[in-house]
mmCIF file of C-alpha atoms in Angstrom:
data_model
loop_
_atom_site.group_PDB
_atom_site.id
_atom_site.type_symbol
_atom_site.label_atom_id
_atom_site.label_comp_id
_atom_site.label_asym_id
_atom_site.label_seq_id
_atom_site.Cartn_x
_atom_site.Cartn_y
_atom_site.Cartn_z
ATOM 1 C CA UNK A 253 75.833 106.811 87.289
ATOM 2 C CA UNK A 254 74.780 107.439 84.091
ATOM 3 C CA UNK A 255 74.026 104.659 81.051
ATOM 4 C CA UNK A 256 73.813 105.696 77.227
ATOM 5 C CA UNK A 257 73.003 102.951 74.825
ATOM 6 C CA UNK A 258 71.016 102.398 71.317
ATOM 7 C CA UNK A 259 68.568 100.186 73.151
ATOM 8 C CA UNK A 260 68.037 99.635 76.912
ATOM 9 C CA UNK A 261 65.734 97.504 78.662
ATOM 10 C CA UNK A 262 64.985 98.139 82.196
ATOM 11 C CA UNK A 263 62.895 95.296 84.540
ATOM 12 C CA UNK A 264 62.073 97.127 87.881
ATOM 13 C CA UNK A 265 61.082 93.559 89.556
ATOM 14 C CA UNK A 266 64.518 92.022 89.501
ATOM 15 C CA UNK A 267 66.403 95.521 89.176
ATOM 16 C CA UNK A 268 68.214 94.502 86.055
ATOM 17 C CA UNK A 269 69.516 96.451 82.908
ATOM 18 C CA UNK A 270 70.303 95.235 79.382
ATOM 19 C CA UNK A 271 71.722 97.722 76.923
ATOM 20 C CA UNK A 272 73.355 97.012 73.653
ATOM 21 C CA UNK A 273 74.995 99.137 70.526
ATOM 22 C CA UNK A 274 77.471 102.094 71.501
ATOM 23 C CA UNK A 275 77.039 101.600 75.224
ATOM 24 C CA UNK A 276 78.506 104.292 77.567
ATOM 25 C CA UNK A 277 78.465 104.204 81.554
ATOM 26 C CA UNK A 278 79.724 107.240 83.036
ATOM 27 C CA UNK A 279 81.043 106.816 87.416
ATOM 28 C CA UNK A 280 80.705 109.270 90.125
ATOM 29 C CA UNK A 281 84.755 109.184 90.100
ATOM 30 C CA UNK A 282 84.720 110.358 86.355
ATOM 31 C CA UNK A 283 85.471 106.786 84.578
ATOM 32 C CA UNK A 284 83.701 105.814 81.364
ATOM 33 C CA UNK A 285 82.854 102.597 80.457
ATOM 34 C CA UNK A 286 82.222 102.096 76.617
ATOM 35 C CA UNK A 287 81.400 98.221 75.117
ATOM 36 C CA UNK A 288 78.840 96.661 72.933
ATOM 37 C CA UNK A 289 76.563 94.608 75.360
ATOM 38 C CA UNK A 290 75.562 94.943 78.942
ATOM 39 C CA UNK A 291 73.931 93.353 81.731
ATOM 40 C CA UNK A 292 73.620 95.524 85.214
ATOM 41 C CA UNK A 293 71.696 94.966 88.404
ATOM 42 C CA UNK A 294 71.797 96.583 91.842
ATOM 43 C CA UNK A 295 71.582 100.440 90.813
ATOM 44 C CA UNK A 296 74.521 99.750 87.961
ATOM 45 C CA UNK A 297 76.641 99.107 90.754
ATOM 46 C CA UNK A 298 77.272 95.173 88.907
ATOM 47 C CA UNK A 299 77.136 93.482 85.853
ATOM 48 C CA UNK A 300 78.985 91.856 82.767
ATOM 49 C CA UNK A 301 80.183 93.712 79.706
ATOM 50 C CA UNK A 302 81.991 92.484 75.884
ATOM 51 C CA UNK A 303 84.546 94.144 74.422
ATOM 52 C CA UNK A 304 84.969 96.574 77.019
ATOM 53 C CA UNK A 305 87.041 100.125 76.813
ATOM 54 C CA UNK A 306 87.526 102.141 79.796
ATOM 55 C CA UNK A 307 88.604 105.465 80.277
ATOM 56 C CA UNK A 308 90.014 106.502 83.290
ATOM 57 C CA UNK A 309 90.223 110.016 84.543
ATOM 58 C CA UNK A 310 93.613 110.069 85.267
ATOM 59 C CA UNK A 311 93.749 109.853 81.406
ATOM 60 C CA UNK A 312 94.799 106.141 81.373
ATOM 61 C CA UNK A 313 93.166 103.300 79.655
ATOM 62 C CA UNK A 314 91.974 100.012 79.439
ATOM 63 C CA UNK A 315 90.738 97.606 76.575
ATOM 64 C CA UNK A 316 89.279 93.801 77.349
ATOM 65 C CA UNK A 317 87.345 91.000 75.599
ATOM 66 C CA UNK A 318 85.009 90.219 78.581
ATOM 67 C CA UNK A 319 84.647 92.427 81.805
ATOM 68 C CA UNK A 320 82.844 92.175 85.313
ATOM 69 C CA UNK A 321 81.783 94.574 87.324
ATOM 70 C CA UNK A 322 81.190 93.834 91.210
ATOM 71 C CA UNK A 323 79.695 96.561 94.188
ATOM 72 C CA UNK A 324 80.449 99.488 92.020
ATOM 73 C CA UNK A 325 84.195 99.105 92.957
ATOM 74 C CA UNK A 326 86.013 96.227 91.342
ATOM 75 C CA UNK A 327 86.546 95.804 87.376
ATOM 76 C CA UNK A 328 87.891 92.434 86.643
ATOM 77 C CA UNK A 329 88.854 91.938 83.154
ATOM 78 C CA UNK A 330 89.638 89.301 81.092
ATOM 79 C CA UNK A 331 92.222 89.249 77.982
ATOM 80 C CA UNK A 332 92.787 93.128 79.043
ATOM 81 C CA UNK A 333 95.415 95.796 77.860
ATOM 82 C CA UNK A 334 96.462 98.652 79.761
ATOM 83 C CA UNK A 335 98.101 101.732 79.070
ATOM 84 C CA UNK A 336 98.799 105.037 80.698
ATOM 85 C CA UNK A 337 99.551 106.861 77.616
ATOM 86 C CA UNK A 338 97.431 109.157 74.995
ATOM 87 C CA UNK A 339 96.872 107.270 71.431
ATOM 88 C CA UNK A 340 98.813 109.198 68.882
ATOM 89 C CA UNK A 341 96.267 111.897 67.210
ATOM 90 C CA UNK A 342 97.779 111.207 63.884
ATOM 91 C CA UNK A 343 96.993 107.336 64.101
ATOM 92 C CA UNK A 344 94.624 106.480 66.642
ATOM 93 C CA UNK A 345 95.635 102.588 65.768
ATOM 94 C CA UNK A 346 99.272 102.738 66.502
ATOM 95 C CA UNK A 347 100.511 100.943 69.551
ATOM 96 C CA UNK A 348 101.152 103.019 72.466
ATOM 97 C CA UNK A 349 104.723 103.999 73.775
ATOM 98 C CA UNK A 350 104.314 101.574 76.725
ATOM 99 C CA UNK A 351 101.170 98.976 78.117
ATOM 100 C CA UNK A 352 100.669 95.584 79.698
ATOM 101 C CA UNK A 353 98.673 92.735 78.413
ATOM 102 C CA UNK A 354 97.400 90.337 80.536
ATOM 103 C CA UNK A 355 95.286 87.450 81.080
ATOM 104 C CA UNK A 356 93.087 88.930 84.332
ATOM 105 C CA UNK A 357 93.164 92.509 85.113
ATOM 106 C CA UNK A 358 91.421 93.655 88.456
ATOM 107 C CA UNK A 359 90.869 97.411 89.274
ATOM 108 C CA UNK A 360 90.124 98.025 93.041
ATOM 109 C CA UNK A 361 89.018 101.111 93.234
ATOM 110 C CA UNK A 362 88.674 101.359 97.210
ATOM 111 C CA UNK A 363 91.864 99.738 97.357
ATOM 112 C CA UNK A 364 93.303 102.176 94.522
ATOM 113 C CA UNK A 365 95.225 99.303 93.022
ATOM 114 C CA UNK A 366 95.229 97.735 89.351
ATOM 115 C CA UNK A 367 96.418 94.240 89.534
ATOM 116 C CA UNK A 368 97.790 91.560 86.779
ATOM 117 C CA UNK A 369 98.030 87.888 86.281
ATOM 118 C CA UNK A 370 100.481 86.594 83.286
ATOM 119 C CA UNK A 371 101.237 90.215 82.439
ATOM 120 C CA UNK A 372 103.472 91.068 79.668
ATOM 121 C CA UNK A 373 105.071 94.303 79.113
ATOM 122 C CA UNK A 374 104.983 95.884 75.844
ATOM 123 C CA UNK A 375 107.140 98.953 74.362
ATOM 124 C CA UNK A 376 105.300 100.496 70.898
ATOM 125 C CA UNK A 377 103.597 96.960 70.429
ATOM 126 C CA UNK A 378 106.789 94.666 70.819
ATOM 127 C CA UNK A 379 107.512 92.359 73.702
ATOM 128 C CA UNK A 380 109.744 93.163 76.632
ATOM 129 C CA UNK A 381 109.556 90.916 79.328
ATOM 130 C CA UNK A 382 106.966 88.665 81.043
ATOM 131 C CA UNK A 383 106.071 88.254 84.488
ATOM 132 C CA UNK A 384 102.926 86.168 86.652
ATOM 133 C CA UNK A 385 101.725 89.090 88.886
ATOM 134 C CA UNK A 386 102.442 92.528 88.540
ATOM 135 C CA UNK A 387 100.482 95.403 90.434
ATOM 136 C CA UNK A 388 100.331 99.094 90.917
ATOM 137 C CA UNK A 389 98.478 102.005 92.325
ATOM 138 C CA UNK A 390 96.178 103.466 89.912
ATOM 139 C CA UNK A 391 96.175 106.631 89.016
ATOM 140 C CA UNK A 392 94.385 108.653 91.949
ATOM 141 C CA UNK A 393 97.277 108.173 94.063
ATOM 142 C CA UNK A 394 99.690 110.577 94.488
ATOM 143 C CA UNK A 395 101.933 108.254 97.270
ATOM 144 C CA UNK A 396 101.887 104.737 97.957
ATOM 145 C CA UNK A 397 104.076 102.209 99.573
ATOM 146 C CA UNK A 398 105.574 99.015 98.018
ATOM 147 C CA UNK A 399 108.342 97.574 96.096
ATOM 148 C CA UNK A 400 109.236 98.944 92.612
ATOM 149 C CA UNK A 401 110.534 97.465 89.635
ATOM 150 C CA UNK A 402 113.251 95.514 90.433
ATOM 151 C CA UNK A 403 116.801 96.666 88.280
ATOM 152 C CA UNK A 404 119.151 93.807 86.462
ATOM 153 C CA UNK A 405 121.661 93.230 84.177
ATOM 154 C CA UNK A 406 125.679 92.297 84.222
ATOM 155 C CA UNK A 407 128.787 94.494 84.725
ATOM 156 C CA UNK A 408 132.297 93.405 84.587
ATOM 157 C CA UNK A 409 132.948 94.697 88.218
ATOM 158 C CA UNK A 410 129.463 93.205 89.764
ATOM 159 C CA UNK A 411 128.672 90.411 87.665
ATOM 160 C CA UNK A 412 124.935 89.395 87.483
ATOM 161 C CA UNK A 413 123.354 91.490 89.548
ATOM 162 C CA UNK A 414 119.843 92.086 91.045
ATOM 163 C CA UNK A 415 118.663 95.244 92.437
ATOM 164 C CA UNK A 416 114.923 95.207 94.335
ATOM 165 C CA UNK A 417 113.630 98.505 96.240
ATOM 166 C CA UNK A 418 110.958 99.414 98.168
ATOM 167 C CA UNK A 419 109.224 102.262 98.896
ATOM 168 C CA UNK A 420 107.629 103.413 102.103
ATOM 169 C CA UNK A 421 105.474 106.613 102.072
ATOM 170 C CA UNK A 422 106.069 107.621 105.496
ATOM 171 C CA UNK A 423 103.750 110.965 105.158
ATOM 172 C CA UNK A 424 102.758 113.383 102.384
ATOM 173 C CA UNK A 425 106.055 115.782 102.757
ATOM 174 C CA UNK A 426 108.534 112.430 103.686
ATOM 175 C CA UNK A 427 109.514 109.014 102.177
ATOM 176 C CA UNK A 428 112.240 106.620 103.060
ATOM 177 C CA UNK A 429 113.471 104.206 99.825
ATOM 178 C CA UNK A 430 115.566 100.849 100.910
ATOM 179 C CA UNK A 431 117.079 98.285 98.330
ATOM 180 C CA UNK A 432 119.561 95.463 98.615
ATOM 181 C CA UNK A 433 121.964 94.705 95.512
ATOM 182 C CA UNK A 434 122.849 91.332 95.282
ATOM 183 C CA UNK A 435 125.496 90.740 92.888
ATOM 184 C CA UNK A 436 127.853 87.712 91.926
ATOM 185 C CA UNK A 437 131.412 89.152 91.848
ATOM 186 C CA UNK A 438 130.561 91.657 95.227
ATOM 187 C CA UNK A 439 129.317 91.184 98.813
ATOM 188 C CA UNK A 440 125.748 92.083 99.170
ATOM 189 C CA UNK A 441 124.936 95.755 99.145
ATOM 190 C CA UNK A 442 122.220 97.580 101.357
ATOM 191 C CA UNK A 443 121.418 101.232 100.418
ATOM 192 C CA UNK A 444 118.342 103.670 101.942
ATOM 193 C CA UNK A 445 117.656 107.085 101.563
ATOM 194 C CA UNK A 446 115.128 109.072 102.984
ATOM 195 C CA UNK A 447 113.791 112.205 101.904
ATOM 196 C CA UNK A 448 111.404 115.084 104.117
ATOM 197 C CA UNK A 449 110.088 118.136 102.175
ATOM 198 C CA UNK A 450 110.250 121.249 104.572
ATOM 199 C CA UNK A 451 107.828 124.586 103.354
ATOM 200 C CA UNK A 452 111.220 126.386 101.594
ATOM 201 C CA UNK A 453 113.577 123.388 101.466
#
């Protein structure tokens, strides 16, 4: 781990580090940490940060008001925005195609999971829908089980209907998807498909 800052103040007896003014952390997994203020202890492993940005290296991103760093593994942030997209190189300040604000944002990486509480989902800056807890897999996985985003709306042959799926990554070269449809004008429909990659087919 490396720590850039316009000041930084070490103490050796309680293995504690301030830094303030353009502060930049660079990981061993290729994240960087930028924010105003600092306080780390136990080899930069944890510590508290304002007015955080991170910079994930699967090119994703993160912005937050307060953040909290715990056993070099877990980023919890507070009043945090996420996005997976680039910011336009024309205007660096206009919203991205697609991110999610929330209230709590926690990034396991051991776990390789980002996780939300009162998330709201936001196309090019403008509302879409709300929801309590939302989570994903972060970008260094390439397969991982679990339900995706569930599928609703009305037809005139359905009715309301509700369509939830999940996803089980059986191996790398094989995955099996399952949903049920529940709908108000039709029975109940199950539907699975599973798929196996062979080396030419």
């Amino acid at each position: 781990r490396i720590l850039r800052a316009d000041d930084v103040q070490y103490d050796l007896a309680s293995d504690t580090v301030g830094a303030s003014g353009n502060v930049v952390l660079n990981e061993e997994s290729g994240n960087i940490y930028l924010s105003d203020a600092v306080t780390y202890n136990d080899k930069l492993r944890s510590g508290t940060v304002t007015n955080l940005r991170s910079l994930l290296n699967d090119g994703s991103r993160f912005t937050a008001q307060k953040g909290e760093r715990k056993d070099g593994a877990v980023t919890i942030m507070r009043d945090a925005f996420y996005t997976p997209c680039e910011l336009c190189k024309i205007d660096p300040e206009k919203p991205p195609v697609w991110g999610l604000v929330a209230s709590k944002v926690t990034h396991d990486e051991t776990n390789q999971r980002i996780s939300y509480r009162n998330a709201r989902f936001e196309a090019l800056g403008v509302p879409i829908f709300y929801t309590p807890y939302f989570s994903h897999p972060d970008g260094t996985v390439k397969q991982k089980s679990g339900f995706l985003a569930p599928d609703a709306g009305f037809k005139s042959s359905l009715g309301t209907f509700i369509n939830n799926k999940y996803y089980w990554a059986i191996a790398p070269d094989q995955d099996m998807t399952a949903g049920l449809m529940l709908m108000t004008e039709q029975d109940p429909l199950f539907s699975a498909e599973y798929r196996k990659r062979w080396d030419n087919a």
